[in-house]
PDB file of C-alpha atoms in Angstrom:
ATOM      1  CA  MET A 300      32.014  55.702 129.498  1.00 61.00           C
ATOM      2  CA  ASN A 301      30.016  57.450 131.572  1.00 80.00           C
ATOM      3  CA  LYS A 302      26.711  54.485 131.455  1.00 91.00           C
ATOM      4  CA  ALA A 303      27.368  51.796 133.999  1.00 95.00           C
ATOM      5  CA  ILE A 304      24.112  50.124 132.591  1.00 96.00           C
ATOM      6  CA  VAL A 305      22.801  50.097 129.227  1.00 96.00           C
ATOM      7  CA  THR A 306      19.829  47.882 127.608  1.00 96.00           C
ATOM      8  CA  GLU A 307      19.159  48.614 124.004  1.00 96.00           C
ATOM      9  CA  ASN A 308      15.425  46.875 122.863  1.00 96.00           C
ATOM     10  CA  LEU A 309      15.714  44.214 125.143  1.00 96.00           C
ATOM     11  CA  SER A 310      12.595  42.024 124.661  1.00 96.00           C
ATOM     12  CA  LYS A 311      11.418  38.541 125.953  1.00 95.00           C
ATOM     13  CA  LYS A 312       8.367  36.988 125.441  1.00 92.00           C
ATOM     14  CA  TYR A 313       6.348  34.097 127.352  1.00 91.00           C
ATOM     15  CA  LYS A 314       3.396  31.666 126.469  1.00 88.00           C
ATOM     16  CA  ASN A 315       1.042  33.771 128.229  1.00 88.00           C
ATOM     17  CA  ASN A 316       2.198  36.644 126.056  1.00 85.00           C
ATOM     18  CA  ARG A 317       3.711  38.465 129.497  1.00 89.00           C
ATOM     19  CA  GLY A 318       7.587  39.636 129.199  1.00 92.00           C
ATOM     20  CA  ILE A 319       9.168  42.737 128.113  1.00 95.00           C
ATOM     21  CA  GLN A 320       9.148  44.344 125.072  1.00 95.00           C
ATOM     22  CA  ASP A 321      11.972  47.000 123.958  1.00 96.00           C
ATOM     23  CA  ILE A 322      13.230  48.110 126.720  1.00 96.00           C
ATOM     24  CA  ASN A 323      16.116  51.371 125.942  1.00 96.00           C
ATOM     25  CA  LEU A 324      16.976  52.360 129.167  1.00 95.00           C
ATOM     26  CA  GLU A 325      20.783  53.902 130.128  1.00 95.00           C
ATOM     27  CA  VAL A 326      21.820  54.945 134.082  1.00 96.00           C
ATOM     28  CA  ASP A 327      24.922  56.937 134.696  1.00 94.00           C
ATOM     29  CA  ARG A 328      27.551  55.719 136.707  1.00 93.00           C
ATOM     30  CA  GLY A 329      27.202  56.741 140.273  1.00 93.00           C
ATOM     31  CA  GLU A 330      23.438  57.517 139.938  1.00 96.00           C
ATOM     32  CA  ILE A 331      20.612  55.399 141.757  1.00 97.00           C
ATOM     33  CA  PHE A 332      18.330  54.909 139.617  1.00 97.00           C
ATOM     34  CA  GLY A 333      14.295  53.429 140.384  1.00 96.00           C
ATOM     35  CA  PHE A 334      12.724  50.552 137.829  1.00 96.00           C
ATOM     36  CA  LEU A 335       9.168  51.325 138.593  1.00 95.00           C
ATOM     37  CA  GLY A 336       6.141  49.349 137.781  1.00 93.00           C
ATOM     38  CA  PRO A 337       3.672  47.039 139.574  1.00 92.00           C
ATOM     39  CA  ASN A 338       3.854  43.471 140.044  1.00 88.00           C
ATOM     40  CA  GLY A 339       4.279  41.365 136.825  1.00 88.00           C
ATOM     41  CA  ALA A 340       5.302  44.592 135.190  1.00 91.00           C
ATOM     42  CA  GLY A 341       8.148  42.978 133.975  1.00 93.00           C
ATOM     43  CA  LYS A 342      10.739  44.395 136.265  1.00 94.00           C
ATOM     44  CA  THR A 343      12.065  41.010 137.154  1.00 92.00           C
ATOM     45  CA  THR A 344      12.435  39.410 133.781  1.00 94.00           C
ATOM     46  CA  ALA A 345      14.222  42.714 132.893  1.00 95.00           C
ATOM     47  CA  ILE A 346      16.594  42.079 135.678  1.00 94.00           C
ATOM     48  CA  LYS A 347      16.882  38.230 135.094  1.00 94.00           C
ATOM     49  CA  ILE A 348      18.337  39.154 131.455  1.00 94.00           C
ATOM     50  CA  MET A 349      20.476  42.280 132.768  1.00 94.00           C
ATOM     51  CA  VAL A 350      22.458  39.901 134.840  1.00 93.00           C
ATOM     52  CA  GLY A 351      22.705  37.032 133.142  1.00 91.00           C
ATOM     53  CA  LEU A 352      20.086  34.417 134.427  1.00 91.00           C
ATOM     54  CA  MET A 353      17.597  34.287 131.191  1.00 92.00           C
ATOM     55  CA  LYS A 354      18.732  35.100 127.651  1.00 93.00           C
ATOM     56  CA  PRO A 355      16.517  37.705 125.845  1.00 94.00           C
ATOM     57  CA  ASP A 356      14.465  36.882 122.754  1.00 94.00           C
ATOM     58  CA  LYS A 357      16.428  40.161 121.262  1.00 95.00           C
ATOM     59  CA  GLY A 358      18.236  42.901 122.434  1.00 95.00           C
ATOM     60  CA  ASN A 359      21.779  43.510 124.250  1.00 94.00           C
ATOM     61  CA  VAL A 360      23.063  44.612 127.697  1.00 96.00           C
ATOM     62  CA  ARG A 361      26.356  46.211 128.633  1.00 95.00           C
ATOM     63  CA  ILE A 362      27.802  46.592 131.978  1.00 95.00           C
ATOM     64  CA  ASN A 363      30.199  49.234 132.342  1.00 92.00           C
ATOM     65  CA  GLY A 364      31.039  48.619 128.886  1.00 92.00           C
ATOM     66  CA  HIS A 365      30.894  45.166 128.252  1.00 94.00           C
ATOM     67  CA  ASP A 366      28.327  43.093 126.495  1.00 94.00           C
ATOM     68  CA  ILE A 367      26.303  40.654 128.904  1.00 93.00           C
ATOM     69  CA  SER A 368      26.460  38.012 125.916  1.00 91.00           C
ATOM     70  CA  ASP A 369      30.011  38.368 124.754  1.00 92.00           C
ATOM     71  CA  GLU A 370      31.834  39.277 127.668  1.00 93.00           C
ATOM     72  CA  TYR A 371      29.567  38.299 130.804  1.00 92.00           C
ATOM     73  CA  GLU A 372      32.737  37.954 133.162  1.00 90.00           C
ATOM     74  CA  LYS A 373      33.951  40.914 132.614  1.00 91.00           C
ATOM     75  CA  ALA A 374      30.785  42.839 132.715  1.00 93.00           C
ATOM     76  CA  MET A 375      29.415  41.338 136.132  1.00 91.00           C
ATOM     77  CA  GLU A 376      33.104  41.654 137.620  1.00 87.00           C
ATOM     78  CA  ASN A 377      32.336  44.221 139.837  1.00 90.00           C
ATOM     79  CA  VAL A 378      28.659  43.863 140.036  1.00 93.00           C
ATOM     80  CA  GLY A 379      26.505  43.008 142.755  1.00 90.00           C
ATOM     81  CA  CYS A 380      23.126  42.068 142.700  1.00 89.00           C
ATOM     82  CA  VAL A 381      19.736  40.597 144.751  1.00 87.00           C
ATOM     83  CA  VAL A 382      17.317  39.137 142.294  1.00 86.00           C
ATOM     84  CA  GLU A 383      14.056  38.055 143.796  1.00 72.00           C
ATOM     85  CA  ASN A 384      14.143  35.983 146.766  1.00 63.00           C
ATOM     86  CA  GLU A 385      17.704  35.107 146.844  1.00 64.00           C
ATOM     87  CA  VAL A 386      18.024  31.499 148.520  1.00 61.00           C
ATOM     88  CA  HIS A 387      20.837  31.987 151.105  1.00 72.00           C
ATOM     89  CA  PHE A 388      21.961  29.039 153.287  1.00 83.00           C
ATOM     90  CA  SER A 389      19.886  29.091 156.232  1.00 86.00           C
ATOM     91  CA  TYR A 390      20.758  25.939 158.616  1.00 89.00           C
ATOM     92  CA  LEU A 391      24.327  28.270 158.794  1.00 93.00           C
ATOM     93  CA  THR A 392      25.017  31.552 159.742  1.00 95.00           C
ATOM     94  CA  ALA A 393      25.448  34.943 158.782  1.00 94.00           C
ATOM     95  CA  TYR A 394      29.503  34.743 158.771  1.00 94.00           C
ATOM     96  CA  GLU A 395      29.215  31.563 157.441  1.00 94.00           C
ATOM     97  CA  ASN A 396      27.188  32.473 154.512  1.00 93.00           C
ATOM     98  CA  MET A 397      29.549  35.042 154.033  1.00 92.00           C
ATOM     99  CA  LYS A 398      32.695  33.250 154.456  1.00 92.00           C
ATOM    100  CA  LEU A 399      30.902  30.501 151.736  1.00 90.00           C
ATOM    101  CA  ARG A 400      30.668  33.468 149.663  1.00 87.00           C
ATOM    102  CA  SER A 401      34.233  34.976 149.781  1.00 88.00           C
ATOM    103  CA  ARG A 402      35.763  32.190 147.848  1.00 87.00           C
ATOM    104  CA  PHE A 403      34.275  33.200 145.256  1.00 83.00           C
ATOM    105  CA  TYR A 404      36.909  36.319 145.349  1.00 82.00           C
ATOM    106  CA  THR A 405      40.912  36.404 145.620  1.00 79.00           C
ATOM    107  CA  ASP A 406      41.018  39.199 148.550  1.00 83.00           C
ATOM    108  CA  ILE A 407      38.012  38.578 150.878  1.00 88.00           C
ATOM    109  CA  ASP A 408      39.258  38.398 154.424  1.00 90.00           C
ATOM    110  CA  ASP A 409      37.843  38.380 158.122  1.00 91.00           C
ATOM    111  CA  ALA A 410      37.848  41.787 158.209  1.00 92.00           C
ATOM    112  CA  GLN A 411      36.164  42.697 155.005  1.00 92.00           C
ATOM    113  CA  ILE A 412      33.343  40.649 155.934  1.00 93.00           C
ATOM    114  CA  HIS A 413      33.243  41.920 159.525  1.00 94.00           C
ATOM    115  CA  LYS A 414      33.243  45.701 157.929  1.00 90.00           C
ATOM    116  CA  THR A 415      29.893  44.763 155.632  1.00 90.00           C
ATOM    117  CA  LEU A 416      28.388  43.026 158.197  1.00 93.00           C
ATOM    118  CA  GLU A 417      28.733  45.990 160.415  1.00 90.00           C
ATOM    119  CA  ILE A 418      27.925  48.520 156.829  1.00 85.00           C
ATOM    120  CA  VAL A 419      23.904  46.757 157.231  1.00 85.00           C
ATOM    121  CA  GLY A 420      23.801  46.684 160.946  1.00 86.00           C
ATOM    122  CA  LEU A 421      23.985  42.550 161.054  1.00 92.00           C
ATOM    123  CA  ILE A 422      27.687  42.883 163.246  1.00 94.00           C
ATOM    124  CA  LYS A 423      25.866  41.923 166.243  1.00 95.00           C
ATOM    125  CA  TYR A 424      23.986  38.872 164.314  1.00 95.00           C
ATOM    126  CA  LYS A 425      26.441  37.823 162.774  1.00 95.00           C
ATOM    127  CA  ASN A 426      26.162  33.943 164.397  1.00 96.00           C
ATOM    128  CA  GLU A 427      22.562  33.778 163.857  1.00 95.00           C
ATOM    129  CA  LYS A 428      21.488  31.349 161.940  1.00 94.00           C
ATOM    130  CA  ILE A 429      20.016  32.881 159.101  1.00 92.00           C
ATOM    131  CA  LYS A 430      16.299  30.871 159.408  1.00 92.00           C
ATOM    132  CA  ASN A 431      16.361  32.613 162.643  1.00 93.00           C
ATOM    133  CA  TYR A 432      16.499  36.347 160.910  1.00 90.00           C
ATOM    134  CA  SER A 433      13.535  38.645 160.050  1.00 85.00           C
ATOM    135  CA  LEU A 434      12.365  39.457 157.037  1.00 81.00           C
ATOM    136  CA  GLY A 435      14.164  42.570 157.258  1.00 81.00           C
ATOM    137  CA  MET A 436      17.620  41.500 158.261  1.00 86.00           C
ATOM    138  CA  LYS A 437      17.364  38.902 155.647  1.00 87.00           C
ATOM    139  CA  GLN A 438      16.845  41.629 152.978  1.00 83.00           C
ATOM    140  CA  ARG A 439      19.773  43.436 154.575  1.00 85.00           C
ATOM    141  CA  PHE A 440      21.840  40.656 154.861  1.00 90.00           C
ATOM    142  CA  GLY A 441      21.336  39.815 150.819  1.00 87.00           C
ATOM    143  CA  ILE A 442      22.742  43.521 150.708  1.00 86.00           C
ATOM    144  CA  ALA A 443      25.499  42.197 152.473  1.00 89.00           C
ATOM    145  CA  ILE A 444      26.013  39.435 149.869  1.00 88.00           C
ATOM    146  CA  ALA A 445      25.560  41.706 147.275  1.00 88.00           C
ATOM    147  CA  ILE A 446      28.415  44.645 148.154  1.00 88.00           C
ATOM    148  CA  LEU A 447      30.897  42.062 149.456  1.00 89.00           C
ATOM    149  CA  SER A 448      33.202  42.354 146.799  1.00 88.00           C
ATOM    150  CA  ASN A 449      33.120  46.487 146.854  1.00 88.00           C
ATOM    151  CA  PRO A 450      31.633  46.166 143.549  1.00 92.00           C
ATOM    152  CA  ASP A 451      30.764  49.730 141.872  1.00 92.00           C
ATOM    153  CA  THR A 452      27.248  48.536 140.441  1.00 94.00           C
ATOM    154  CA  ILE A 453      24.434  47.159 143.025  1.00 94.00           C
ATOM    155  CA  ILE A 454      21.289  45.718 141.108  1.00 94.00           C
ATOM    156  CA  LEU A 455      18.382  45.144 143.557  1.00 92.00           C
ATOM    157  CA  ASP A 456      15.029  43.159 143.086  1.00 91.00           C
ATOM    158  CA  GLU A 457      12.106  44.751 145.136  1.00 88.00           C
ATOM    159  CA  PRO A 458      14.749  45.872 148.173  1.00 86.00           C
ATOM    160  CA  PHE A 459      11.696  47.463 150.167  1.00 84.00           C
ATOM    161  CA  ASN A 460       9.114  44.503 150.029  1.00 80.00           C
ATOM    162  CA  GLY A 461       7.905  43.434 152.760  1.00 74.00           C
ATOM    163  CA  LEU A 462       9.511  45.402 154.863  1.00 78.00           C
ATOM    164  CA  ASP A 463       7.919  47.241 157.842  1.00 80.00           C
ATOM    165  CA  VAL A 464       8.788  51.265 158.475  1.00 84.00           C
ATOM    166  CA  GLU A 465      11.916  50.949 160.768  1.00 81.00           C
ATOM    167  CA  GLY A 466      13.254  48.444 157.842  1.00 78.00           C
ATOM    168  CA  MET A 467      12.229  51.081 154.685  1.00 83.00           C
ATOM    169  CA  VAL A 468      13.922  53.339 156.587  1.00 86.00           C
ATOM    170  CA  GLN A 469      17.131  51.158 157.823  1.00 82.00           C
ATOM    171  CA  MET A 470      17.309  50.421 153.827  1.00 84.00           C
ATOM    172  CA  ARG A 471      16.855  53.611 152.520  1.00 89.00           C
ATOM    173  CA  LYS A 472      19.712  54.871 154.488  1.00 88.00           C
ATOM    174  CA  LEU A 473      21.927  52.040 153.390  1.00 86.00           C
ATOM    175  CA  ILE A 474      21.354  52.872 149.271  1.00 90.00           C
ATOM    176  CA  LEU A 475      21.931  56.562 149.675  1.00 92.00           C
ATOM    177  CA  GLY A 476      25.038  56.050 152.117  1.00 89.00           C
ATOM    178  CA  LEU A 477      26.636  53.996 149.742  1.00 87.00           C
ATOM    179  CA  SER A 478      26.001  55.821 147.016  1.00 90.00           C
ATOM    180  CA  LYS A 479      27.360  59.138 148.749  1.00 89.00           C
ATOM    181  CA  GLU A 480      30.477  57.353 149.792  1.00 87.00           C
ATOM    182  CA  LYS A 481      31.651  54.931 147.226  1.00 86.00           C
ATOM    183  CA  ASN A 482      29.350  56.654 144.192  1.00 90.00           C
ATOM    184  CA  THR A 483      28.133  53.353 144.182  1.00 92.00           C
ATOM    185  CA  THR A 484      25.560  52.910 140.960  1.00 95.00           C
ATOM    186  CA  PHE A 485      22.397  51.631 142.179  1.00 95.00           C
ATOM    187  CA  PHE A 486      19.906  50.119 139.574  1.00 96.00           C
ATOM    188  CA  ILE A 487      16.937  49.538 141.983  1.00 95.00           C
ATOM    189  CA  SER A 488      13.079  47.962 140.905  1.00 94.00           C
ATOM    190  CA  SER A 489      10.174  48.921 143.186  1.00 92.00           C
ATOM    191  CA  HIS A 490       6.596  48.939 142.929  1.00 91.00           C
ATOM    192  CA  LEU A 491       6.862  51.297 146.112  1.00 89.00           C
ATOM    193  CA  ILE A 492       6.490  54.758 145.095  1.00 92.00           C
ATOM    194  CA  HIS A 493       7.580  56.657 148.073  1.00 90.00           C
ATOM    195  CA  ASP A 494      10.549  54.791 148.256  1.00 91.00           C
ATOM    196  CA  VAL A 495      11.577  55.172 144.957  1.00 93.00           C
ATOM    197  CA  GLU A 496      10.523  58.917 145.541  1.00 94.00           C
ATOM    198  CA  LEU A 497      12.932  59.165 148.205  1.00 93.00           C
ATOM    199  CA  VAL A 498      16.136  57.480 147.412  1.00 95.00           C
ATOM    200  CA  CYS A 499      16.353  57.585 143.490  1.00 96.00           C
ATOM    201  CA  ASP A 500      18.212  60.195 141.381  1.00 96.00           C
ATOM    202  CA  ARG A 501      16.021  59.201 138.121  1.00 97.00           C
ATOM    203  CA  VAL A 502      12.920  56.871 137.821  1.00 97.00           C
ATOM    204  CA  GLY A 503      11.727  54.738 134.970  1.00 96.00           C
ATOM    205  CA  VAL A 504       8.290  53.594 134.646  1.00 95.00           C
ATOM    206  CA  ILE A 505       7.502  49.832 133.190  1.00 95.00           C
ATOM    207  CA  HIS A 506       3.628  48.775 132.650  1.00 94.00           C
ATOM    208  CA  GLY A 507       2.660  46.221 131.098  1.00 92.00           C
ATOM    209  CA  GLY A 508       6.157  44.990 129.585  1.00 94.00           C
ATOM    210  CA  LYS A 509       7.285  48.426 128.465  1.00 94.00           C
ATOM    211  CA  LEU A 510       9.265  51.521 130.066  1.00 95.00           C
ATOM    212  CA  LEU A 511       6.846  54.212 129.840  1.00 95.00           C
ATOM    213  CA  ALA A 512       9.145  57.323 130.221  1.00 94.00           C
ATOM    214  CA  THR A 513      12.305  57.989 132.201  1.00 95.00           C
ATOM    215  CA  ASP A 514      12.927  61.389 134.174  1.00 95.00           C
ATOM    216  CA  ASN A 515      15.032  63.151 136.810  1.00 96.00           C
ATOM    217  CA  THR A 516      13.357  62.471 140.470  1.00 95.00           C
ATOM    218  CA  GLN A 517      13.729  66.213 141.074  1.00 95.00           C
ATOM    219  CA  ASP A 518      11.854  67.339 137.433  1.00 95.00           C
ATOM    220  CA  VAL A 519       9.185  64.804 138.523  1.00 94.00           C
ATOM    221  CA  LEU A 520       8.286  66.275 141.643  1.00 94.00           C
ATOM    222  CA  LYS A 521       8.882  69.803 140.412  1.00 94.00           C
ATOM    223  CA  ASN A 522       6.098  69.021 137.475  1.00 94.00           C
ATOM    224  CA  TYR A 523       3.814  66.542 139.149  1.00 94.00           C
ATOM    225  CA  SER A 524       4.287  67.478 142.675  1.00 93.00           C
ATOM    226  CA  SER A 525       4.451  63.462 143.132  1.00 92.00           C
ATOM    227  CA  LEU A 526       5.830  60.426 141.828  1.00 94.00           C
ATOM    228  CA  GLU A 527       2.629  59.425 142.202  1.00 93.00           C
ATOM    229  CA  ASN A 528       0.638  61.517 139.680  1.00 94.00           C
ATOM    230  CA  TYR A 529       3.759  60.994 137.433  1.00 94.00           C
ATOM    231  CA  TYR A 530       2.957  57.161 137.361  1.00 93.00           C
ATOM    232  CA  LEU A 531      -0.262  57.585 137.097  1.00 93.00           C
ATOM    233  CA  SER A 532      -0.186  60.121 134.338  1.00 93.00           C
ATOM    234  CA  GLU A 533       2.191  58.674 132.440  1.00 92.00           C
ATOM    235  CA  VAL A 534       0.086  55.121 132.513  1.00 91.00           C
ATOM    236  CA  ASP A 535      -2.729  56.680 131.632  1.00 89.00           C
ATOM    237  CA  LEU A 536      -0.915  58.468 128.645  1.00 85.00           C
ATOM    238  CA  SER A 537       0.170  54.592 127.652  1.00 74.00           C
ATOM    239  CA  GLY A 538      -3.645  53.562 127.714  1.00 64.00           C
ATOM    240  CA  ASN A 539      -2.967  51.330 130.033  1.00 62.00           C
ATOM    241  CA  CYS A 540      -4.962  53.124 132.963  1.00 50.00           C
TER     242      CYS A 540
END
């Protein structure tokens, strides 16, 4: 089984007629996959369904070979995720939050907590309360929570959102480092074309709730010179421009 994530005909329609329609995609193990689209395109809806926070109207999701509907615990066993603006206990310190989260697992000790905070560059601030963190620090702390159990698949919803230039660079280095060192699979939703272009091995364009195209990033850059040109071309071809 070389596929980390597979979605088949994934659909969800809201009362306002927005949502997603027939999302079919496959993400290989060890791949960094970019789910690129504007705000309101359906990225978060798809991710919520993928991690079991929302039921689809139709379709199914398999993570690491397990159906999310029938084998939820097995499917999510080795998955870390950050969906939308995940709420932490802001009145607790980073260490206290991590300690609390570690109770969900059987083999995470203080050494693992400190190592995780070191990876995301927050070890110096482990005793600061989350409410005093900058946006970039909160984003990195979300990553720390996601990777605490050493998952082989990480799903991130808009990890670059709201970061300054330095924060974006740090986030890109973090994702690329984990991918290279641990062969971690990443599924990253974003509307920020430049960051997706610099980080992702492959990209899928979602617009108006539909997955318009997927392609290898290097092929995109070879054929279109930039991910922005590719994105605009696909949206234009779909008649949504």
